[in-house]
PDB file of C-alpha atoms in Angstrom:
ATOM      1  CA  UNK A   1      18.091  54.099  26.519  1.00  0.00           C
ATOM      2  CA  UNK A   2      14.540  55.692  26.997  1.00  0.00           C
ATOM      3  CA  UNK A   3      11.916  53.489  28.749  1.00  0.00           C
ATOM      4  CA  UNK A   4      14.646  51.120  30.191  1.00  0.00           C
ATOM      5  CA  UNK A   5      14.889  52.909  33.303  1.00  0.00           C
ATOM      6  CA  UNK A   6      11.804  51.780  36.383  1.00  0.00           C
ATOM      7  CA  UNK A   7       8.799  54.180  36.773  1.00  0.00           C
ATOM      8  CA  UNK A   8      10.220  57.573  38.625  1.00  0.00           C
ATOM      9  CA  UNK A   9      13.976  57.143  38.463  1.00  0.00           C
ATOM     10  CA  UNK A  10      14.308  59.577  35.604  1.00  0.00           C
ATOM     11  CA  UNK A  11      12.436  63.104  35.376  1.00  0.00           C
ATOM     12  CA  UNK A  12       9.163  63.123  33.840  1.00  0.00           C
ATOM     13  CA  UNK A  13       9.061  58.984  33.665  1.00  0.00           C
ATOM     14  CA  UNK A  14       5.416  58.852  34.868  1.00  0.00           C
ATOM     15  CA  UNK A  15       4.863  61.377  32.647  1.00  0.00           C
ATOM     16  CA  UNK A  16       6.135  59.571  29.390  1.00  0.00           C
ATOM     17  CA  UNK A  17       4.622  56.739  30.887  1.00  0.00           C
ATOM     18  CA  UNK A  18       0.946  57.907  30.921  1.00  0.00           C
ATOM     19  CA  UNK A  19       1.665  59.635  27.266  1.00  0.00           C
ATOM     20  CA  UNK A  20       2.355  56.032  26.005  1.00  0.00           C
ATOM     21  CA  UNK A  21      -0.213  54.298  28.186  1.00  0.00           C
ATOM     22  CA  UNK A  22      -2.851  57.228  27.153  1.00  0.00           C
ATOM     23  CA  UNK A  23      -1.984  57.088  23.296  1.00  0.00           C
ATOM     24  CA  UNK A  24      -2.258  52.929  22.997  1.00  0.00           C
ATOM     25  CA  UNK A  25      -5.564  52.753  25.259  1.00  0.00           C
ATOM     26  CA  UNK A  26      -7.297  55.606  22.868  1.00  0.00           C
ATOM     27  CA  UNK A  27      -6.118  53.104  20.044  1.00  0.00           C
ATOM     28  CA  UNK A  28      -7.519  49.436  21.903  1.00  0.00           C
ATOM     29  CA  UNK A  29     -10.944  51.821  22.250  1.00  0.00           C
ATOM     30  CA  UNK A  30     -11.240  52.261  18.409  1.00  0.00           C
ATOM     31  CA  UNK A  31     -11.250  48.562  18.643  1.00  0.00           C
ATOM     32  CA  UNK A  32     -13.796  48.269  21.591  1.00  0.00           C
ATOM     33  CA  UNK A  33     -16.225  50.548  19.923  1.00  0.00           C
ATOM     34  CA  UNK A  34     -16.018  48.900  16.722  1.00  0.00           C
ATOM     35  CA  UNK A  35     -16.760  46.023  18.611  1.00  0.00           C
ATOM     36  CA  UNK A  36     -19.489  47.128  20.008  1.00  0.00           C
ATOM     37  CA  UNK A  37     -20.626  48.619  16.629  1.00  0.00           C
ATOM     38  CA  UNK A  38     -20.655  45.582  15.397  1.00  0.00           C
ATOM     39  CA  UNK A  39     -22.438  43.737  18.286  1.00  0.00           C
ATOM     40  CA  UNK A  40     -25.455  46.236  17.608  1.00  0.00           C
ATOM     41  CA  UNK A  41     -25.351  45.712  13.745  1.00  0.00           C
ATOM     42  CA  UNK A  42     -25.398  41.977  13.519  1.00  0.00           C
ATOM     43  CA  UNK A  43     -28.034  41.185  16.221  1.00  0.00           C
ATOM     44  CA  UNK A  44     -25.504  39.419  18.394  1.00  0.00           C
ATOM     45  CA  UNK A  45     -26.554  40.846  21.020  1.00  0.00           C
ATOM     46  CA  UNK A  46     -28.446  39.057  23.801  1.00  0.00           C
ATOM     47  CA  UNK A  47     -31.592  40.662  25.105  1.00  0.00           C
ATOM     48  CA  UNK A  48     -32.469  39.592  28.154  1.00  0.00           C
ATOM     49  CA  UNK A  49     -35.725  40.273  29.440  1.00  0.00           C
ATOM     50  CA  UNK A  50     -36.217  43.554  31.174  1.00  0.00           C
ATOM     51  CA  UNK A  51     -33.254  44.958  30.425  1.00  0.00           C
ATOM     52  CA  UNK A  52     -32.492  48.012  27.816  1.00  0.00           C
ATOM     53  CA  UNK A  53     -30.141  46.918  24.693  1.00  0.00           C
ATOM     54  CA  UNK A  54     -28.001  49.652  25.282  1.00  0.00           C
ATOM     55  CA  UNK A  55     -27.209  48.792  29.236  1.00  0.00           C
ATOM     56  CA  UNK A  56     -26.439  45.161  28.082  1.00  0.00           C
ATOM     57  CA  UNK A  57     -24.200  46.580  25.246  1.00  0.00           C
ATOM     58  CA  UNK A  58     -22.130  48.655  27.705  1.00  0.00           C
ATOM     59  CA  UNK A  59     -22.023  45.819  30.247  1.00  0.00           C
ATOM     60  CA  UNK A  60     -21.183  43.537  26.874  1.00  0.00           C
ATOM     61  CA  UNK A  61     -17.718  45.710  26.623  1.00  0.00           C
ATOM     62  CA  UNK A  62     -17.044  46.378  30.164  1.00  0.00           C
ATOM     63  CA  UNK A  63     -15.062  43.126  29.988  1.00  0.00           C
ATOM     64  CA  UNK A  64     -12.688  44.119  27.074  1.00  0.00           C
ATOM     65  CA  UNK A  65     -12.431  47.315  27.851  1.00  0.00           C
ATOM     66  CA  UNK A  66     -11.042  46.749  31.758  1.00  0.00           C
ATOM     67  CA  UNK A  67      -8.888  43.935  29.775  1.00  0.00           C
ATOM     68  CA  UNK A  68      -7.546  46.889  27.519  1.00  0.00           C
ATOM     69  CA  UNK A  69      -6.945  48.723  30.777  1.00  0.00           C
ATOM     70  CA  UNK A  70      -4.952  45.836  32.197  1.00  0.00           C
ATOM     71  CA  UNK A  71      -2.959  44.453  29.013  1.00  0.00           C
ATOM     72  CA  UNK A  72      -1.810  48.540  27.985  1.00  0.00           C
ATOM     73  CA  UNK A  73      -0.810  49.349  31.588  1.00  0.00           C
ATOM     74  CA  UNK A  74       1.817  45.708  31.908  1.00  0.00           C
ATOM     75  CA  UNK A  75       2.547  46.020  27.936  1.00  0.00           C
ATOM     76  CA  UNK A  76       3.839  49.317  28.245  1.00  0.00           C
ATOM     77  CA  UNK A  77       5.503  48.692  31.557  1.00  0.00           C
ATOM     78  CA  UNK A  78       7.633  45.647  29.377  1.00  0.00           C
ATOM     79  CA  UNK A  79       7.812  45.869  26.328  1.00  0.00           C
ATOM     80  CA  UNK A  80      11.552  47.774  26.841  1.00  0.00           C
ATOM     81  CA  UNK A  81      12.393  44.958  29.392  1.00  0.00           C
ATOM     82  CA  UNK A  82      11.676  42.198  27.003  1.00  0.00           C
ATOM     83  CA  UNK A  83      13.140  44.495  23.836  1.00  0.00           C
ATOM     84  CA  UNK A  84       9.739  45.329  21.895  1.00  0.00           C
ATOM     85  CA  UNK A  85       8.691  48.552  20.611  1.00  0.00           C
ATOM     86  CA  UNK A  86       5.698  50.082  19.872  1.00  0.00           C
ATOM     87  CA  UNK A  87       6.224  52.964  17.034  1.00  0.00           C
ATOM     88  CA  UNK A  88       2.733  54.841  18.588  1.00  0.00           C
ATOM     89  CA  UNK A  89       3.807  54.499  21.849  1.00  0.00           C
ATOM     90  CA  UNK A  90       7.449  56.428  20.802  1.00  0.00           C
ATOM     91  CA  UNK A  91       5.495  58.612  18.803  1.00  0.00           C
ATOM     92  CA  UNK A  92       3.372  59.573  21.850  1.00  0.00           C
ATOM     93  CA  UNK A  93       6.513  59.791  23.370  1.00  0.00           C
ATOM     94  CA  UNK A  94       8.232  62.512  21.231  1.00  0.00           C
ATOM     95  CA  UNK A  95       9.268  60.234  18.816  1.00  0.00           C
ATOM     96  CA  UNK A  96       9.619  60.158  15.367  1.00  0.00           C
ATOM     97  CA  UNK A  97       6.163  60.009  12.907  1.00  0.00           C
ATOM     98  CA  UNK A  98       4.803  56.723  12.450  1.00  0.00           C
ATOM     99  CA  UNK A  99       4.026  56.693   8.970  1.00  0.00           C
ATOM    100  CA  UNK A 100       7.954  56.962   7.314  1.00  0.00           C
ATOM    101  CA  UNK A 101       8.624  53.688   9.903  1.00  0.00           C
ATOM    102  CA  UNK A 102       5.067  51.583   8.684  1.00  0.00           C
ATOM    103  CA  UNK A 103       5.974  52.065   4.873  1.00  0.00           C
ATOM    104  CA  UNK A 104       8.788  49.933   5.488  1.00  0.00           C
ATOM    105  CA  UNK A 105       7.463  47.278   8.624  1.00  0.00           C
ATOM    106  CA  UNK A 106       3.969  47.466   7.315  1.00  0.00           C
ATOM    107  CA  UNK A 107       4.326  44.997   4.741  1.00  0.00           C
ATOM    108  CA  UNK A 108       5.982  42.365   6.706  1.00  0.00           C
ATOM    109  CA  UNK A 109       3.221  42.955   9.600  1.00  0.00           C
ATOM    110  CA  UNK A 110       0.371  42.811   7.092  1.00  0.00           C
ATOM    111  CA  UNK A 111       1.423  39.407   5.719  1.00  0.00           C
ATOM    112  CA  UNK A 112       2.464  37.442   9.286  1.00  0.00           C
ATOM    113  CA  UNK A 113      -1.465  38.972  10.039  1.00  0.00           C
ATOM    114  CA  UNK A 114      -2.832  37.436   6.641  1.00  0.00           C
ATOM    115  CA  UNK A 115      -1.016  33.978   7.530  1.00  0.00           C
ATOM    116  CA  UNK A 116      -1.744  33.688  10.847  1.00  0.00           C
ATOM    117  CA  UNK A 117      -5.519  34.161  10.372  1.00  0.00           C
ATOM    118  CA  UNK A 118      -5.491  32.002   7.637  1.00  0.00           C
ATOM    119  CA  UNK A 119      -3.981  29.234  10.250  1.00  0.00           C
ATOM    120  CA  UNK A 120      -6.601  30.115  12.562  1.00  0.00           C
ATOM    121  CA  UNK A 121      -9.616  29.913  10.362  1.00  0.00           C
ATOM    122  CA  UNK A 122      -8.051  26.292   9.036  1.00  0.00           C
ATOM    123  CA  UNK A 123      -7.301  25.116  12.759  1.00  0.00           C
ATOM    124  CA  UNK A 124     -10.791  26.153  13.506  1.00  0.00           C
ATOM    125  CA  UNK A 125     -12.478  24.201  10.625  1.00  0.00           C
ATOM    126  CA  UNK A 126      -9.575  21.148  11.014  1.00  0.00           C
ATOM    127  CA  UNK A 127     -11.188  20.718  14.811  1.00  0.00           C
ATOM    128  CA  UNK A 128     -14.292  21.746  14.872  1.00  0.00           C
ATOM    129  CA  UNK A 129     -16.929  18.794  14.972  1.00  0.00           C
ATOM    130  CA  UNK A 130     -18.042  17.744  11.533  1.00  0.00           C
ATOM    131  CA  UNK A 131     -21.231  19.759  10.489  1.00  0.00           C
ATOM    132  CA  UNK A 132     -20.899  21.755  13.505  1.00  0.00           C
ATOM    133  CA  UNK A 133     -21.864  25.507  12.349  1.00  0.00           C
ATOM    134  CA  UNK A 134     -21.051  28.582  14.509  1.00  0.00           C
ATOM    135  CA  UNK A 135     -23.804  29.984  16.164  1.00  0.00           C
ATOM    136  CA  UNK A 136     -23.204  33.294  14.606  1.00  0.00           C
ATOM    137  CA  UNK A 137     -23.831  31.850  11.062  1.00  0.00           C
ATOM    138  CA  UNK A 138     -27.628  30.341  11.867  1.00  0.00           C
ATOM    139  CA  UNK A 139     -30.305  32.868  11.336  1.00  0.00           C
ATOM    140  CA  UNK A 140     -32.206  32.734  14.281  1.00  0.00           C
ATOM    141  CA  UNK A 141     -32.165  34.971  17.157  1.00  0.00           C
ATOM    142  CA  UNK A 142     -33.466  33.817  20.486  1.00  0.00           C
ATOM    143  CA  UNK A 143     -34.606  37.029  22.473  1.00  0.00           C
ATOM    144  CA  UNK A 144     -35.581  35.244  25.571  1.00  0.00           C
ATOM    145  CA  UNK A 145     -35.393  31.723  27.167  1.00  0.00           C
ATOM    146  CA  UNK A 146     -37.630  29.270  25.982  1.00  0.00           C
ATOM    147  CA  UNK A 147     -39.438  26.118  27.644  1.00  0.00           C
ATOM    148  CA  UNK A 148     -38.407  22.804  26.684  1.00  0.00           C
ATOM    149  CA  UNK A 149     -41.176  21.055  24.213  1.00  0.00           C
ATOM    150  CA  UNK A 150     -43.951  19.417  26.938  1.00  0.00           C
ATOM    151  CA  UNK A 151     -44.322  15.543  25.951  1.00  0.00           C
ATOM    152  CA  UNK A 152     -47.822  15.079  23.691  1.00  0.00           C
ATOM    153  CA  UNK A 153     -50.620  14.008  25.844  1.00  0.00           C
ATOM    154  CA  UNK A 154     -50.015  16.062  28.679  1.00  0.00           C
ATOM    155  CA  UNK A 155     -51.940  18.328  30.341  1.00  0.00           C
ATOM    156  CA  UNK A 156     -51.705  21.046  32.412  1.00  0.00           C
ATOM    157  CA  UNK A 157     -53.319  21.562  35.521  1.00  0.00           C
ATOM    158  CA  UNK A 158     -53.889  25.699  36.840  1.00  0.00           C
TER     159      UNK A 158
END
């Protein structure tokens, strides 16, 4: 079976490797930059002082990004070991198209994704503090660190 075999036992294994590896990192970047699309849209974004927006967004994805990098190169080293498939990484591979084999797994996939985020978002609410509202729902954008309030009465002295 293709994929079973270690990295360099059969002809043109790192080969088929980095096709597979190349064709599921392109795919975690659409995800990266629509993160970081998103990051610039909403305002999430801290600014710190000093420091251009757009450095602080790149450093803001490094993170996922060199995750992606790590989580691509050990899932597609597995998955055959552990007996998963990935129907873009076979299709990188030589395989057959992906769209025949989603019309009939797409379905299935789309509704375990509906449940499960509808379990996350009623774990979250089920154990989050009462009243307690996500910082990314509040209006209010801090752009830099502020002082704590000084006490009335007191003075300052230059």
């Amino acid at each position: 079976m293709a994929g079973t075999h270690a990295l360099g036992r059969e002809p043109n294994a790192r080969r088929r490797y980095g096709r597979r590896v190349g064709a599921l990192f392109a795919l975690g970047l659409l995800g990266i930059a629509s993160l970081g699309a998103t990051l610039a849209a909403t305002g999430l974004l801290p600014s710190p002082p000093g420091s251009s927006p757009l450095v602080v967004l790149a450093l803001s994805l490094l993170t996922p990004a060199a995750l992606l990098v790590v989580a691509v190169l050990v899932g597609t080293f597995a998955t055959a070991r552990v007996g998963l498939r990935s129907l873009v990484a076979e299709r990188a591979d030589g395989g057959d198209p992906v769209l025949p084999q989603l019309r009939r797994t797409g379905p299935r996939a789309l509704l375990a994704g509906i449940v499960v985020g509808f379990l996350l978002a009623a774990l979250d609410v089920t154990f989050s503090p009462l009243g307690a509202v996500p910082a990314s729902a509040t209006s209010t954008r801090r752009s830099s660190i502020s002082s704590p309030p000084r006490p009335s009465g007191s003075s300052t002295v230059d």
